[in-house]
Amino acid sequence: MKTRITLLLTLLFFVGNVSFAQQDEECMTKLSIFHEYVKAKNFDAAYQPWMDVRNKCPKYNTAIYIDGEKILDDKIEKASGAEKVNYINDLLKLWDERAVNFPSKTAKGEYAAQACQLMYDNRQLLNKSDSDLYECFNAAYQLDKETFTNPQSLYTYFSLMVDLYDAGKKPAADLFNKYDDVVEKVEDEVKNYSENLNNLVAKEDAGTALTNKEEKFKRYYESYLSAYDQISGSIDQKLGDRANCENLIPLYQKGFEANKGNALWLQRAAGKMSEKDCTDDPLFFKLVHAYHGLSPSAKSAYYLGILKDKEGKISEAISFYEEAIKLETDNFRKADLNNKIGLKLKGRGNYGRARSFFREALRLNPSNGRPYLSIAGMYASSANDCGDTNFNKRAVFWLAADEARQAARVDPTLRSAAAQTAENYMSKAPTKADIFSAGNSGQVVKIGCWIGASVTVPKI
């Protein structure tokens, strides 16, 4: 009897394995069929074999979900009305299925935000309110902030908050907190992509050619940095004057006592007042000193420098700015501090010292071209003061153009504007006729005063 049972179990096991093997073979064949159709963009032909594999072997291969998204995107684009709604809902379902069947290959925040964006893009058809959509994005953000990185979705998330604030459904405190959340997230992503790009820029500067793979990564990093740069401007534009001093000061005055022991609240409040130039109000003084006393940091030292600036105590302000740089341990943020301090010195006309801070910012973050443009602008502004002859004054514009070209070379967000700036400076530099008249083709011209640099006259 025992032997018969063993034989029966063996037979069932064998039959089961044959069944699974046949199923796998069928799924493999149909997966190959629909994948080839997808590659040829024949999505209609791909649909049925894809659905067969999706239903029979949902764990067979991630191509079910990667190609399935393309197939359903095509269906959504071509459909309308109820049929389109069905395909949208099926795509949302597909992403849920992917999360169940391939959890390690499905970033929760990324796909949750993607689902919210799909609903937002079809909000009228799906009858979704701003509140519904905001709660969707907020849940995605809370679920997995690390992978909620899509620039468009980050902007949509914040835009919905502004719309709800304007409709009286969200208070000002929630609006400004969400602004800080999203801006900090964008800054984190910019830092990440900039650091990756910096490695490639450093390799190129050392004279080493990038591999094909590195070239692709470089374009990828530059693409995302351009996208984040675009939405940063859009986020600030969407916030507009809602975050003006008239709104910020009473809000933070009201919350100060309850939050004077909350370093994050104090830092954000001081930061927002600094951004919006509300630093003349006594509240800014209270915020900065409370923040620095509670949690001395690079940011608190920088804000103390702003206070000393306002008091006209320039040397003390510089001391605090330099302390901020020493306290900052992250090179990307240290570069940002150097650039901010350089801008303050530039605004005061202290060009020589400003350039030192700009050069340090470039050393720490070589893919940010803004310090190059600032240096170029200072050179151009100093042309009349730093040249001893008319020719040499105009020669300063060669230096300015070279700095602008450097900005265009390293920074994808400035490429077009920096190139145009360089052309503008070149139009003010000596012409071939001027060089011929001066008889100094190929010679080195020394530029004096704070610039203290040399430029070689182009050969004609």
XYZ file of C-alpha atoms in Angstrom:
460
model
C 0.000 0.000 0.000
C 2.825 2.384 0.968
C 4.592 1.658 -2.345
C 1.424 2.410 -4.355
C 0.985 5.777 -2.584
C 4.621 6.677 -3.283
C 4.211 5.806 -6.969
C 1.009 7.882 -7.145
C 2.691 10.926 -5.581
C 5.658 10.545 -7.946
C 3.289 10.395 -10.925
C 1.387 13.478 -9.765
C 4.650 15.346 -9.235
C 5.860 14.387 -12.717
C 2.568 15.364 -14.358
C 2.586 18.647 -12.457
C 6.114 19.435 -13.595
C 5.231 18.607 -17.196
C 2.233 20.943 -16.913
C 4.374 23.779 -15.517
C 7.031 23.166 -18.137
C 4.435 23.305 -20.900
C 3.018 26.479 -19.418
C 6.512 28.030 -19.221
C 7.174 27.042 -22.825
C 3.910 28.606 -23.945
C 4.604 31.778 -21.967
C 8.151 31.944 -23.311
C 6.902 31.632 -26.890
C 4.187 34.251 -26.485
C 6.507 36.592 -24.583
C 8.926 36.441 -27.505
C 6.056 37.179 -29.897
C 4.679 40.208 -28.060
C 8.162 41.575 -27.324
C 9.043 41.552 -31.032
C 5.751 43.300 -31.831
C 6.481 45.950 -29.183
C 9.960 46.539 -30.616
C 8.297 47.081 -34.013
C 5.720 49.394 -32.328
C 2.915 47.112 -33.513
C 1.100 47.422 -30.198
C -2.260 46.147 -31.458
C -0.719 42.825 -32.527
C 1.204 42.620 -29.244
C -1.878 43.044 -27.066
C -3.375 39.513 -27.072
C -0.193 37.437 -26.627
C 0.840 39.909 -23.931
C -2.479 39.496 -22.095
C -2.132 35.699 -22.330
C 1.275 35.776 -20.642
C 0.189 38.404 -18.124
C -2.714 36.205 -16.990
C -0.955 32.803 -17.105
C 2.566 33.613 -15.922
C 2.528 36.956 -14.058
C 5.893 36.224 -12.405
C 7.610 34.973 -15.560
C 9.531 38.073 -16.664
C 9.581 41.841 -16.019
C 9.041 42.328 -19.770
C 5.351 41.640 -19.037
C 5.239 44.960 -17.177
C 7.807 46.969 -19.127
C 6.279 46.123 -22.522
C 2.764 46.089 -21.065
C 3.113 49.733 -20.055
C 4.001 50.636 -23.646
C 1.082 48.615 -25.015
C -1.427 50.242 -22.669
C 0.043 53.721 -23.241
C -0.692 53.212 -26.945
C -4.231 52.021 -26.176
C -4.848 55.030 -23.917
C -3.586 57.454 -26.543
C -5.852 56.039 -29.239
C -8.998 55.500 -27.117
C -11.621 57.917 -25.814
C -14.482 57.972 -23.339
C -15.264 54.832 -21.333
C -12.814 52.740 -23.342
C -9.984 55.103 -22.436
C -10.980 54.990 -18.755
C -10.814 51.181 -18.868
C -7.318 51.214 -20.296
C -6.168 53.827 -17.752
C -7.505 51.687 -14.916
C -5.834 48.637 -16.417
C -2.480 50.443 -16.486
C -2.935 51.384 -12.827
C -3.731 47.737 -12.135
C -0.648 46.617 -14.095
C 1.621 48.725 -11.875
C -0.006 47.175 -8.794
C 0.596 43.709 -10.255
C 4.229 44.564 -10.921
C 4.658 45.602 -7.273
C 3.218 42.263 -6.138
C 5.137 40.044 -8.563
C 8.445 41.935 -8.756
C 8.641 43.962 -5.522
C 12.441 44.262 -5.554
C 12.330 45.767 -9.061
C 9.446 48.167 -8.398
C 10.387 51.366 -6.568
C 7.346 52.192 -4.456
C 7.565 55.987 -4.565
C 8.349 56.076 -8.271
C 5.408 53.937 -9.331
C 2.971 55.432 -6.827
C 3.808 58.932 -8.108
C 3.540 57.675 -11.691
C 0.042 56.406 -10.973
C -0.941 59.754 -9.420
C 0.470 61.621 -12.430
C -1.547 59.429 -14.814
C -4.710 60.235 -12.862
C -3.799 63.937 -12.781
C -3.227 64.019 -16.540
C -6.686 62.474 -17.023
C -8.391 64.144 -14.037
C -11.446 65.358 -15.919
C -12.081 61.989 -17.539
C -11.624 60.213 -14.201
C -13.546 62.875 -12.278
C -10.721 63.445 -9.784
C -10.728 66.540 -7.578
C -7.628 68.502 -6.553
C -8.043 67.088 -3.033
C -8.171 63.504 -4.349
C -5.065 64.017 -6.431
C -3.109 65.843 -3.721
C -3.821 63.050 -1.240
C -2.633 60.547 -3.860
C 0.686 62.360 -4.355
C 1.071 62.960 -0.625
C 0.551 59.259 0.116
C 3.166 58.382 -2.541
C 5.619 60.883 -1.029
C 5.092 59.524 2.480
C 5.295 55.928 1.229
C 8.757 56.222 -0.303
C 10.273 59.686 -0.512
C 13.623 58.348 -1.729
C 12.258 57.125 -5.068
C 9.677 59.902 -5.541
C 12.051 61.769 -7.837
C 10.235 62.507 -11.101
C 10.557 66.272 -11.756
C 7.104 66.595 -13.309
C 5.435 64.768 -10.420
C 7.249 66.864 -7.817
C 5.968 70.012 -9.524
C 2.419 68.622 -9.820
C 2.479 67.676 -6.130
C 3.366 71.231 -5.084
C 1.093 72.857 -7.658
C -1.900 71.005 -6.203
C -1.008 72.272 -2.731
C -1.009 75.872 -4.033
C -4.372 75.337 -5.728
C -5.840 73.935 -2.499
C -4.404 76.895 -0.541
C -5.952 79.351 -2.998
C -9.288 77.536 -2.612
C -9.098 77.972 1.166
C -8.657 74.225 1.761
C -5.075 74.354 3.076
C -3.567 76.826 5.580
C -0.491 78.954 4.877
C 1.641 76.883 7.257
C 0.939 73.738 5.222
C 1.735 75.586 1.991
C 5.123 76.841 3.186
C 6.025 73.500 4.777
C 5.238 71.691 1.550
C 7.255 74.225 -0.421
C 10.240 73.484 1.833
C 9.678 69.722 1.501
C 9.620 69.804 -2.288
C 12.465 72.321 -2.672
C 14.683 70.314 -0.340
C 13.859 67.162 -2.296
C 14.761 68.888 -5.572
C 18.009 70.139 -4.016
C 18.859 66.598 -2.898
C 18.310 65.286 -6.428
C 20.331 68.127 -7.980
C 23.130 67.330 -5.521
C 23.018 63.657 -6.483
C 23.128 64.241 -10.249
C 25.682 67.063 -9.936
C 28.083 64.883 -7.981
C 27.797 62.144 -10.600
C 28.333 64.669 -13.386
C 31.287 66.241 -11.538
C 33.190 62.966 -11.754
C 32.829 62.962 -15.530
C 33.680 66.669 -15.857
C 36.836 66.069 -13.788
C 37.808 63.190 -16.069
C 37.358 65.369 -19.173
C 39.293 68.246 -17.570
C 42.151 65.831 -16.938
C 42.267 65.186 -20.685
C 40.788 61.695 -20.607
C 38.088 60.878 -23.151
C 34.839 59.470 -21.821
C 33.764 55.983 -22.836
C 30.533 55.515 -24.798
C 28.831 54.360 -21.610
C 30.070 57.429 -19.718
C 28.873 59.702 -22.532
C 25.388 58.197 -22.166
C 25.461 58.679 -18.412
C 26.627 62.266 -18.890
C 23.658 63.027 -21.162
C 21.363 61.308 -18.648
C 22.668 63.413 -15.731
C 22.510 66.606 -17.780
C 18.939 65.849 -18.852
C 17.765 65.456 -15.266
C 19.652 68.524 -14.074
C 17.974 70.572 -16.821
C 14.569 69.191 -15.819
C 15.119 69.995 -12.136
C 16.357 73.469 -13.031
C 13.172 74.057 -15.034
C 10.800 72.884 -12.310
C 12.692 74.852 -9.637
C 11.792 78.014 -11.498
C 8.229 76.777 -12.004
C 7.828 75.980 -8.298
C 8.964 79.477 -7.300
C 6.731 81.000 -9.956
C 3.751 78.965 -8.720
C 4.362 80.064 -5.136
C 4.627 83.654 -6.359
C 4.022 86.405 -3.839
C 2.025 84.136 -1.524
C 5.265 83.868 0.464
C 5.768 87.607 0.891
C 6.824 89.345 4.103
C 3.241 90.362 4.858
C 2.262 86.685 5.042
C 5.445 85.211 6.471
C 6.077 87.550 9.399
C 2.706 87.137 11.198
C 2.755 83.383 10.505
C 6.193 82.892 12.058
C 5.495 85.345 14.890
C 2.449 83.284 15.780
C 4.397 80.031 15.716
C 7.641 81.209 17.343
C 6.880 80.437 20.998
C 5.602 76.949 20.204
C 8.559 76.181 17.936
C 11.537 78.003 19.483
C 12.921 74.603 20.529
C 12.373 73.081 17.051
C 15.601 73.483 15.059
C 14.021 72.431 11.731
C 11.153 74.915 12.110
C 13.560 77.726 13.048
C 15.877 76.887 10.142
C 13.040 76.848 7.623
C 11.497 80.052 8.982
C 14.833 81.912 8.917
C 15.573 80.500 5.482
C 12.256 81.596 4.055
C 12.600 85.113 5.506
C 16.107 85.318 4.066
C 14.928 84.157 0.621
C 12.109 86.705 0.575
C 14.288 89.546 1.893
C 12.362 89.925 5.157
C 15.628 90.241 7.088
C 14.998 93.815 8.295
C 12.211 92.643 10.600
C 13.214 92.002 14.270
C 11.663 88.546 13.968
C 14.524 87.457 11.704
C 16.966 88.392 14.491
C 14.976 86.290 16.994
C 14.778 83.327 14.633
C 18.478 83.326 13.774
C 19.716 83.629 17.354
C 17.291 80.974 18.591
C 18.379 78.647 15.773
C 22.113 79.252 16.308
C 21.758 78.805 20.075
C 19.839 75.567 19.669
C 21.787 74.036 16.801
C 24.943 75.873 15.665
C 25.428 74.972 12.028
C 26.601 76.231 8.672
C 23.154 77.650 7.967
C 22.804 79.412 11.318
C 26.278 80.954 10.940
C 25.355 82.107 7.436
C 22.183 83.778 8.738
C 24.230 85.520 11.456
C 26.442 86.823 8.676
C 23.347 88.272 6.988
C 22.442 90.033 10.258
C 25.906 91.580 10.480
C 25.611 92.600 6.837
C 22.375 94.409 7.652
C 24.134 96.217 10.524
C 26.882 97.320 8.141
C 29.509 95.289 10.030
C 31.131 93.863 6.952
C 34.208 92.266 8.520
C 32.069 90.517 11.141
C 29.700 89.352 8.409
C 32.606 87.846 6.463
C 33.800 86.092 9.620
C 30.413 84.445 10.070
C 30.287 83.503 6.370
C 33.697 81.874 6.650
C 32.579 80.096 9.824
C 29.582 78.764 7.881
C 31.925 77.315 5.272
C 34.072 75.664 7.959
C 31.013 74.146 9.646
C 29.643 72.700 6.409
C 30.941 69.191 5.772
C 29.147 68.460 2.489
C 31.114 69.700 -0.543
C 28.032 70.379 -2.645
C 26.486 72.585 0.048
C 29.848 74.133 0.797
C 30.077 75.100 -2.879
C 26.632 76.710 -2.627
C 27.733 78.731 0.417
C 30.868 79.917 -1.390
C 28.755 80.995 -4.344
C 26.260 82.864 -2.118
C 29.069 84.693 -0.317
C 30.709 85.499 -3.636
C 27.446 87.028 -4.845
C 27.212 89.214 -1.737
C 30.773 90.438 -2.212
C 30.185 90.996 -5.908
C 27.115 93.102 -5.091
C 29.311 95.227 -2.840
C 31.903 95.699 -5.595
C 34.548 93.633 -3.791
C 35.391 91.748 -6.977
C 38.778 90.331 -6.048
C 37.546 88.636 -2.898
C 34.324 87.578 -4.585
C 36.309 85.785 -7.297
C 38.136 83.752 -4.652
C 34.821 82.450 -3.315
C 33.547 81.771 -6.827
C 36.703 79.800 -7.697
C 36.300 77.726 -4.552
C 32.660 77.064 -5.448
C 33.818 75.816 -8.857
C 36.456 73.588 -7.312
C 33.860 71.965 -5.056
C 31.106 71.709 -7.666
C 32.620 72.010 -11.162
C 29.369 71.280 -13.033
C 27.686 74.481 -11.763
C 28.465 77.188 -14.299
C 26.947 80.125 -12.432
C 30.199 81.163 -10.700
C 31.863 81.300 -14.133
C 29.168 83.711 -15.318
C 29.567 85.819 -12.185
C 33.315 86.106 -12.791
C 32.669 86.927 -16.449
C 30.270 89.680 -15.413
C 32.805 91.180 -13.003
C 35.490 91.170 -15.695
C 33.165 92.899 -18.160
C 32.189 95.515 -15.563
C 35.858 96.233 -14.865
C 37.048 96.599 -18.462
C 37.399 100.394 -18.304
C 39.159 100.297 -14.938
C 41.598 97.459 -15.547
C 42.941 98.263 -19.014
C 45.625 100.897 -19.555
C 44.858 101.456 -23.256
C 41.668 101.318 -25.284
C 42.829 98.043 -26.858
C 43.655 96.485 -23.500
C 40.357 97.611 -22.018
C 38.527 95.814 -24.779
C 40.848 92.798 -24.414
C 39.266 92.220 -20.993
C 36.206 90.984 -22.876
C 38.234 88.028 -24.167
C 38.703 86.969 -20.557
C 35.008 87.477 -19.860
C 34.016 85.467 -22.936
C 36.305 82.613 -21.915
C 34.639 82.396 -18.476
C 31.198 82.378 -20.099
C 32.269 79.606 -22.477
C 33.401 77.572 -19.487
C 29.926 77.941 -17.987
C 28.375 76.711 -21.239
C 30.773 73.760 -21.340
C 30.123 72.376 -17.867
C 26.530 73.353 -17.046
C 23.643 71.948 -19.112
C 21.166 74.351 -17.503
C 23.127 77.374 -18.772
C 24.403 76.103 -22.101
C 22.363 78.349 -24.386
C 22.365 81.485 -22.201
C 26.090 81.222 -21.440
C 26.954 80.739 -25.125
C 24.961 83.868 -26.006
C 26.709 85.773 -23.210
C 30.086 84.706 -24.578
C 29.105 85.920 -28.054
C 28.038 89.262 -26.599
C 31.406 89.700 -24.883
C 33.270 88.715 -28.042
C 31.399 91.410 -29.964
C 32.964 93.964 -27.579
C 36.492 92.563 -27.812
C 39.027 93.851 -30.358
C 38.305 92.937 -33.981
C 40.800 91.605 -36.547
C 41.142 95.136 -37.878
C 41.967 96.396 -34.352
C 44.591 93.664 -33.935
C 46.108 94.505 -37.324
C 46.273 98.208 -36.419
C 47.847 97.461 -33.027
C 50.320 95.057 -34.628
C 50.175 92.697 -31.639
C 48.830 89.492 -33.174
C 49.704 86.500 -30.959
C 51.170 88.653 -28.190
C 50.291 88.423 -24.503
C 48.398 91.343 -22.998
C 48.580 91.834 -19.231
C 45.431 93.066 -17.509
C 46.007 94.993 -14.301
C 44.072 95.987 -11.148
C 42.126 93.281 -9.310
C 41.897 91.040 -12.406
C 45.662 90.444 -12.533
C 45.495 88.131 -15.541
C 46.953 87.808 -19.021
C 45.257 87.122 -22.327
C 46.813 86.102 -25.639
C 45.751 88.178 -28.629
C 44.322 85.907 -31.347
C 46.608 85.426 -34.336
C 45.433 86.931 -37.630
